[in-house]
Amino acid sequence: MEQQKTRSFYGRRQSRPLKDNQKNLLNTLYQNIKLDLENLPKSFPDEVFFEIGFGSGENIIHQAQKCPNALCIGCEPFINGVAALLNKIAEAATENIKIFADDARLLLNALPDQLISKAFILFPDPWPKKRHHKRRIVNLETLKLVHQKMRKDGILTIATDHLGYLEWILEITNTPDFKHYFEVLNTHEMPRPSTDEIPITRYEKKALENRPGAFLIFKAV
Ligand SMILES: C[S@@+](CC[C@H](N)C(=O)[O-])C[C@H]1O[C@@H](n2cnc3c(N)ncnc32)[C@H](O)[C@@H]1O
């Protein structure tokens, strides 16, 4: 799989070697549903959902099955995650998912403005060491970019189980600068959305062994 290296992505691109059936899906199904920056669709349906860092794909497959008329775009540079989602897509014969196997910000920059009606950033890497905080995907710059690509009234959901990251996100999302772009719809103490709205992802499941995640919901204004 060709990859566009970016200086802004610091996570792993691969862990375990891929199994034969995963390689096969990358050579077949993936070729039909991958998004390339040079070759983006000319038009989009009314509903476009966008996930940054889909991990093993639990949320995006759920959203795609729940809303068959929506185009669900998932971004994930970790190839083992891409392979896991391809398996799910093949099993469910889902036809409304496109995959971008790189830094979501590259794709966001290339997409038309005011396109996305739902955006998800679920359990992003917390980068707990202070010197790594600048690697965190949730920052004002990324959120402004997400907003630029979102429709008015579009919903952005961010979840984290990491207390330090939660404080970081709350600090950003409490600023007048952020509130110029998004309305805050809930507080982090409120119950998580139903599993019909957002299923429990692999990382939420891991988190639940220690501490519950906080789900923050915003509306683009
Ligand atoms: C901790 S995992 C969470 C995965 C999944 N959302 C879940 O809840 O199980 C964070 C994921 O974000 C991906 N990621 C990190 N930076 C990214 C970026 N710039 N664009 C897209 N995905 C990214 C990582 O590769 C990783 O798989």
Tab-separated table of C-alpha atoms and ligand atoms in Angstrom:
chain	number	residue	atom	x	y	z
A	1	MET	CA	0.000	0.000	0.000
A	2	GLU	CA	1.531	3.313	-1.052
A	3	GLN	CA	1.784	5.757	1.856
A	4	GLN	CA	2.310	9.449	1.890
A	5	LYS	CA	4.657	10.136	4.806
A	6	THR	CA	3.694	13.188	6.779
A	7	ARG	CA	5.631	14.987	9.448
A	8	SER	CA	2.457	15.598	11.426
A	9	PHE	CA	1.546	11.936	12.005
A	10	TYR	CA	3.560	10.321	14.817
A	11	GLY	CA	1.739	7.035	15.453
A	12	ARG	CA	2.563	3.519	14.218
A	13	ARG	CA	1.813	2.606	10.610
A	14	GLN	CA	2.029	-1.149	11.178
A	15	SER	CA	2.422	-3.710	13.999
A	16	ARG	CA	1.897	-7.425	13.273
A	17	PRO	CA	2.606	-8.669	9.748
A	18	LEU	CA	-0.604	-8.913	7.733
A	19	LYS	CA	-2.204	-12.317	7.204
A	20	ASP	CA	-2.737	-13.594	3.661
A	21	ASN	CA	-6.472	-12.830	3.678
A	22	GLN	CA	-5.753	-9.281	4.865
A	23	LYS	CA	-3.189	-8.794	2.092
A	24	ASN	CA	-5.748	-10.127	-0.324
A	25	LEU	CA	-8.366	-7.592	0.837
A	26	LEU	CA	-5.821	-4.787	0.496
A	27	ASN	CA	-5.143	-5.852	-3.080
A	28	THR	CA	-8.814	-6.179	-3.988
A	29	LEU	CA	-11.561	-4.488	-1.912
A	30	TYR	CA	-9.297	-1.696	-0.695
A	31	GLN	CA	-8.363	-0.729	-4.246
A	32	ASN	CA	-12.041	0.006	-4.937
A	33	ILE	CA	-12.795	2.004	-1.808
A	34	LYS	CA	-9.574	3.884	-1.058
A	35	LEU	CA	-9.467	7.656	-1.405
A	36	ASP	CA	-6.485	9.265	-3.120
A	37	LEU	CA	-5.735	12.947	-2.805
A	38	GLU	CA	-5.128	13.119	-6.551
A	39	ASN	CA	-8.350	11.377	-7.445
A	40	LEU	CA	-11.164	12.510	-5.148
A	41	PRO	CA	-14.841	11.993	-6.053
A	42	LYS	CA	-16.307	14.808	-8.164
A	43	SER	CA	-19.545	14.804	-6.189
A	44	PHE	CA	-20.740	13.655	-2.774
A	45	PRO	CA	-24.116	12.563	-1.361
A	46	ASP	CA	-26.078	14.838	0.984
A	47	GLU	CA	-24.845	13.037	4.097
A	48	VAL	CA	-21.108	12.622	4.602
A	49	PHE	CA	-19.709	11.252	7.866
A	50	PHE	CA	-16.010	11.553	8.652
A	51	GLU	CA	-13.958	9.668	11.246
A	52	ILE	CA	-10.415	10.587	12.277
A	53	GLY	CA	-8.523	7.501	13.491
A	54	PHE	CA	-11.114	4.723	13.130
A	55	GLY	CA	-8.839	2.132	14.781
A	56	SER	CA	-10.387	-1.265	14.002
A	57	GLY	CA	-13.461	0.376	12.435
A	58	GLU	CA	-16.219	-0.445	14.946
A	59	ASN	CA	-17.803	3.016	14.748
A	60	ILE	CA	-17.542	3.621	11.009
A	61	ILE	CA	-19.038	0.246	10.090
A	62	HIS	CA	-21.859	0.864	12.561
A	63	GLN	CA	-22.578	4.331	11.120
A	64	ALA	CA	-22.440	2.985	7.551
A	65	GLN	CA	-24.944	0.227	8.325
A	66	LYS	CA	-27.197	2.546	10.264
A	67	CYS	CA	-27.225	5.218	7.536
A	68	PRO	CA	-26.904	3.453	4.177
A	69	ASN	CA	-27.453	6.737	2.300
A	70	ALA	CA	-24.520	8.426	3.995
A	71	LEU	CA	-21.019	8.227	2.614
A	72	CYS	CA	-18.769	7.291	5.542
A	73	ILE	CA	-15.151	8.371	5.147
A	74	GLY	CA	-12.718	6.802	7.580
A	75	CYS	CA	-9.115	7.912	8.021
A	76	GLU	CA	-6.547	5.629	9.618
A	77	PRO	CA	-2.810	5.508	8.848
A	78	PHE	CA	-2.345	2.238	10.855
A	79	ILE	CA	-2.460	-0.494	8.210
A	80	ASN	CA	-3.513	-3.251	10.647
A	81	GLY	CA	-6.547	-1.098	11.500
A	82	VAL	CA	-7.320	-0.624	7.805
A	83	ALA	CA	-7.111	-4.412	7.355
A	84	ALA	CA	-9.473	-4.947	10.329
A	85	LEU	CA	-12.046	-2.577	8.803
A	86	LEU	CA	-11.714	-4.220	5.380
A	87	ASN	CA	-12.643	-7.534	7.013
A	88	LYS	CA	-15.750	-5.970	8.569
A	89	ILE	CA	-16.753	-4.341	5.267
A	90	ALA	CA	-16.314	-7.620	3.375
A	91	GLU	CA	-18.362	-9.561	5.951
A	92	ALA	CA	-21.192	-7.017	6.013
A	93	ALA	CA	-21.025	-6.248	2.262
A	94	THR	CA	-21.181	-2.550	3.150
A	95	GLU	CA	-20.979	-0.254	0.129
A	96	ASN	CA	-20.897	3.228	1.591
A	97	ILE	CA	-17.449	3.387	3.209
A	98	LYS	CA	-14.322	5.009	1.758
A	99	ILE	CA	-10.935	4.705	3.408
A	100	PHE	CA	-8.104	7.199	3.534
A	101	ALA	CA	-5.069	5.403	4.948
A	102	ASP	CA	-3.138	8.454	6.061
A	103	ASP	CA	-3.257	11.580	8.189
A	104	ALA	CA	-6.889	12.788	8.195
A	105	ARG	CA	-5.753	16.404	7.955
A	106	LEU	CA	-4.328	15.806	4.474
A	107	LEU	CA	-7.711	14.637	3.263
A	108	LEU	CA	-9.658	17.336	5.119
A	109	ASN	CA	-7.568	19.986	3.392
A	110	ALA	CA	-8.427	18.475	0.002
A	111	LEU	CA	-12.187	18.075	0.557
A	112	PRO	CA	-14.780	20.716	-0.339
A	113	ASP	CA	-15.884	23.048	2.466
A	114	GLN	CA	-19.227	22.492	4.261
A	115	LEU	CA	-19.405	18.823	3.302
A	116	ILE	CA	-19.453	16.802	6.527
A	117	SER	CA	-22.588	16.354	8.620
A	118	LYS	CA	-21.080	14.147	11.352
A	119	ALA	CA	-17.457	13.958	12.463
A	120	PHE	CA	-15.942	11.590	15.034
A	121	ILE	CA	-12.653	11.640	16.926
A	122	LEU	CA	-12.967	8.699	19.319
A	123	PHE	CA	-10.266	7.946	21.877
A	124	PRO	CA	-7.424	9.706	20.057
A	125	ASP	CA	-3.857	8.890	21.157
A	126	PRO	CA	-3.371	10.867	24.391
A	127	TRP	CA	0.388	11.487	24.034
A	128	PRO	CA	0.658	11.872	27.841
A	129	LYS	CA	4.218	13.243	28.044
A	130	LYS	CA	4.284	17.028	28.081
A	131	ARG	CA	6.904	17.217	25.347
A	132	HIS	CA	4.547	15.190	23.108
A	133	HIS	CA	1.422	17.308	23.681
A	134	LYS	CA	1.974	19.075	20.371
A	135	ARG	CA	1.337	15.723	18.684
A	136	ARG	CA	-2.244	15.598	19.950
A	137	ILE	CA	-4.727	15.558	17.066
A	138	VAL	CA	-7.230	17.607	19.054
A	139	ASN	CA	-6.024	21.184	18.905
A	140	LEU	CA	-7.613	24.427	17.797
A	141	GLU	CA	-5.998	24.273	14.375
A	142	THR	CA	-7.399	20.798	13.579
A	143	LEU	CA	-10.811	21.690	15.018
A	144	LYS	CA	-10.995	24.839	12.875
A	145	LEU	CA	-10.141	22.722	9.833
A	146	VAL	CA	-12.839	20.186	10.779
A	147	HIS	CA	-15.297	23.067	11.172
A	148	GLN	CA	-14.415	24.489	7.749
A	149	LYS	CA	-15.344	21.123	6.194
A	150	MET	CA	-18.523	20.696	8.263
A	151	ARG	CA	-21.997	21.773	7.392
A	152	LYS	CA	-23.710	24.283	9.626
A	153	ASP	CA	-25.427	22.259	12.405
A	154	GLY	CA	-23.113	19.300	11.754
A	155	ILE	CA	-22.237	17.285	14.855
A	156	LEU	CA	-18.696	16.640	16.062
A	157	THR	CA	-18.153	13.971	18.738
A	158	ILE	CA	-14.867	13.697	20.610
A	159	ALA	CA	-14.267	10.983	23.221
A	160	THR	CA	-11.373	10.353	25.555
A	161	ASP	CA	-10.683	8.285	28.669
A	162	HIS	CA	-7.457	10.142	29.462
A	163	LEU	CA	-7.907	12.757	32.193
A	164	GLY	CA	-5.026	14.945	31.036
A	165	TYR	CA	-6.324	14.921	27.458
A	166	LEU	CA	-9.863	15.661	28.696
A	167	GLU	CA	-8.581	18.722	30.564
A	168	TRP	CA	-6.665	19.769	27.423
A	169	ILE	CA	-9.796	19.420	25.262
A	170	LEU	CA	-11.997	21.243	27.782
A	171	GLU	CA	-9.499	24.093	27.911
A	172	ILE	CA	-9.588	24.458	24.105
A	173	THR	CA	-13.340	24.057	23.769
A	174	ASN	CA	-14.067	26.618	26.501
A	175	THR	CA	-12.335	29.427	24.635
A	176	PRO	CA	-14.310	32.158	22.811
A	177	ASP	CA	-12.200	31.291	19.745
A	178	PHE	CA	-13.569	27.715	19.704
A	179	LYS	CA	-17.112	28.868	20.519
A	180	HIS	CA	-16.986	31.076	17.455
A	181	TYR	CA	-17.027	27.821	15.433
A	182	PHE	CA	-18.845	25.275	17.592
A	183	GLU	CA	-21.663	25.287	20.129
A	184	VAL	CA	-21.005	23.017	23.116
A	185	LEU	CA	-23.962	20.623	23.420
A	186	ASN	CA	-23.149	18.703	26.586
A	187	THR	CA	-20.744	18.419	29.507
A	188	HIS	CA	-18.212	15.677	30.074
A	189	GLU	CA	-20.143	14.454	33.136
A	190	MET	CA	-23.193	13.559	31.053
A	191	PRO	CA	-23.853	9.895	30.151
A	192	ARG	CA	-22.237	8.634	26.955
A	193	PRO	CA	-24.434	8.569	23.807
A	194	SER	CA	-26.408	5.338	23.382
A	195	THR	CA	-24.555	2.451	21.764
A	196	ASP	CA	-26.957	2.815	18.855
A	197	GLU	CA	-25.603	6.311	18.289
A	198	ILE	CA	-21.963	5.373	18.917
A	199	PRO	CA	-20.921	1.762	19.533
A	200	ILE	CA	-18.241	0.765	22.036
A	201	THR	CA	-14.956	0.808	20.152
A	202	ARG	CA	-11.905	-1.312	20.895
A	203	TYR	CA	-10.259	1.542	22.773
A	204	GLU	CA	-13.371	2.398	24.739
A	205	LYS	CA	-13.581	-1.255	25.776
A	206	LYS	CA	-9.973	-1.128	26.986
A	207	ALA	CA	-10.666	2.145	28.768
A	208	LEU	CA	-13.735	0.743	30.539
A	209	GLU	CA	-11.499	-1.723	32.387
A	210	ASN	CA	-10.007	1.272	34.231
A	211	ARG	CA	-12.067	4.398	33.778
A	212	PRO	CA	-15.083	5.445	31.695
A	213	GLY	CA	-14.628	7.678	28.682
A	214	ALA	CA	-15.985	11.204	28.424
A	215	PHE	CA	-17.949	12.039	25.277
A	216	LEU	CA	-18.035	15.674	24.208
A	217	ILE	CA	-20.560	16.743	21.601
A	218	PHE	CA	-20.400	19.943	19.574
A	219	LYS	CA	-22.545	21.534	16.874
A	220	ALA	CA	-20.946	23.486	14.036
A	221	VAL	CA	-22.301	27.047	13.913
B	1	LIG	C1	-6.052	5.204	20.418
B	1	LIG	S1	-6.534	4.794	18.784
B	1	LIG	C2	-8.323	4.809	18.857
B	1	LIG	C3	-8.947	4.071	17.718
B	1	LIG	C4	-10.475	4.048	17.660
B	1	LIG	N1	-11.020	5.369	17.432
B	1	LIG	C5	-11.073	3.433	18.896
B	1	LIG	O1	-11.768	4.169	19.656
B	1	LIG	O2	-10.885	2.242	19.124
B	1	LIG	C6	-6.202	6.292	17.891
B	1	LIG	C7	-6.099	6.054	16.394
B	1	LIG	O3	-5.948	7.296	15.715
B	1	LIG	C8	-5.095	7.088	14.619
B	1	LIG	N2	-4.538	8.394	14.248
B	1	LIG	C9	-3.586	9.089	14.898
B	1	LIG	N3	-3.324	10.229	14.257
B	1	LIG	C10	-4.134	10.267	13.163
B	1	LIG	C11	-4.320	11.185	12.108
B	1	LIG	N4	-3.594	12.302	12.043
B	1	LIG	N5	-5.220	10.904	11.147
B	1	LIG	C12	-5.956	9.762	11.222
B	1	LIG	N6	-5.826	8.845	12.201
B	1	LIG	C13	-4.923	9.090	13.166
B	1	LIG	C14	-4.045	6.102	15.144
B	1	LIG	O4	-3.382	5.412	14.095
B	1	LIG	C15	-4.886	5.187	16.015
B	1	LIG	O5	-5.333	4.050	15.329
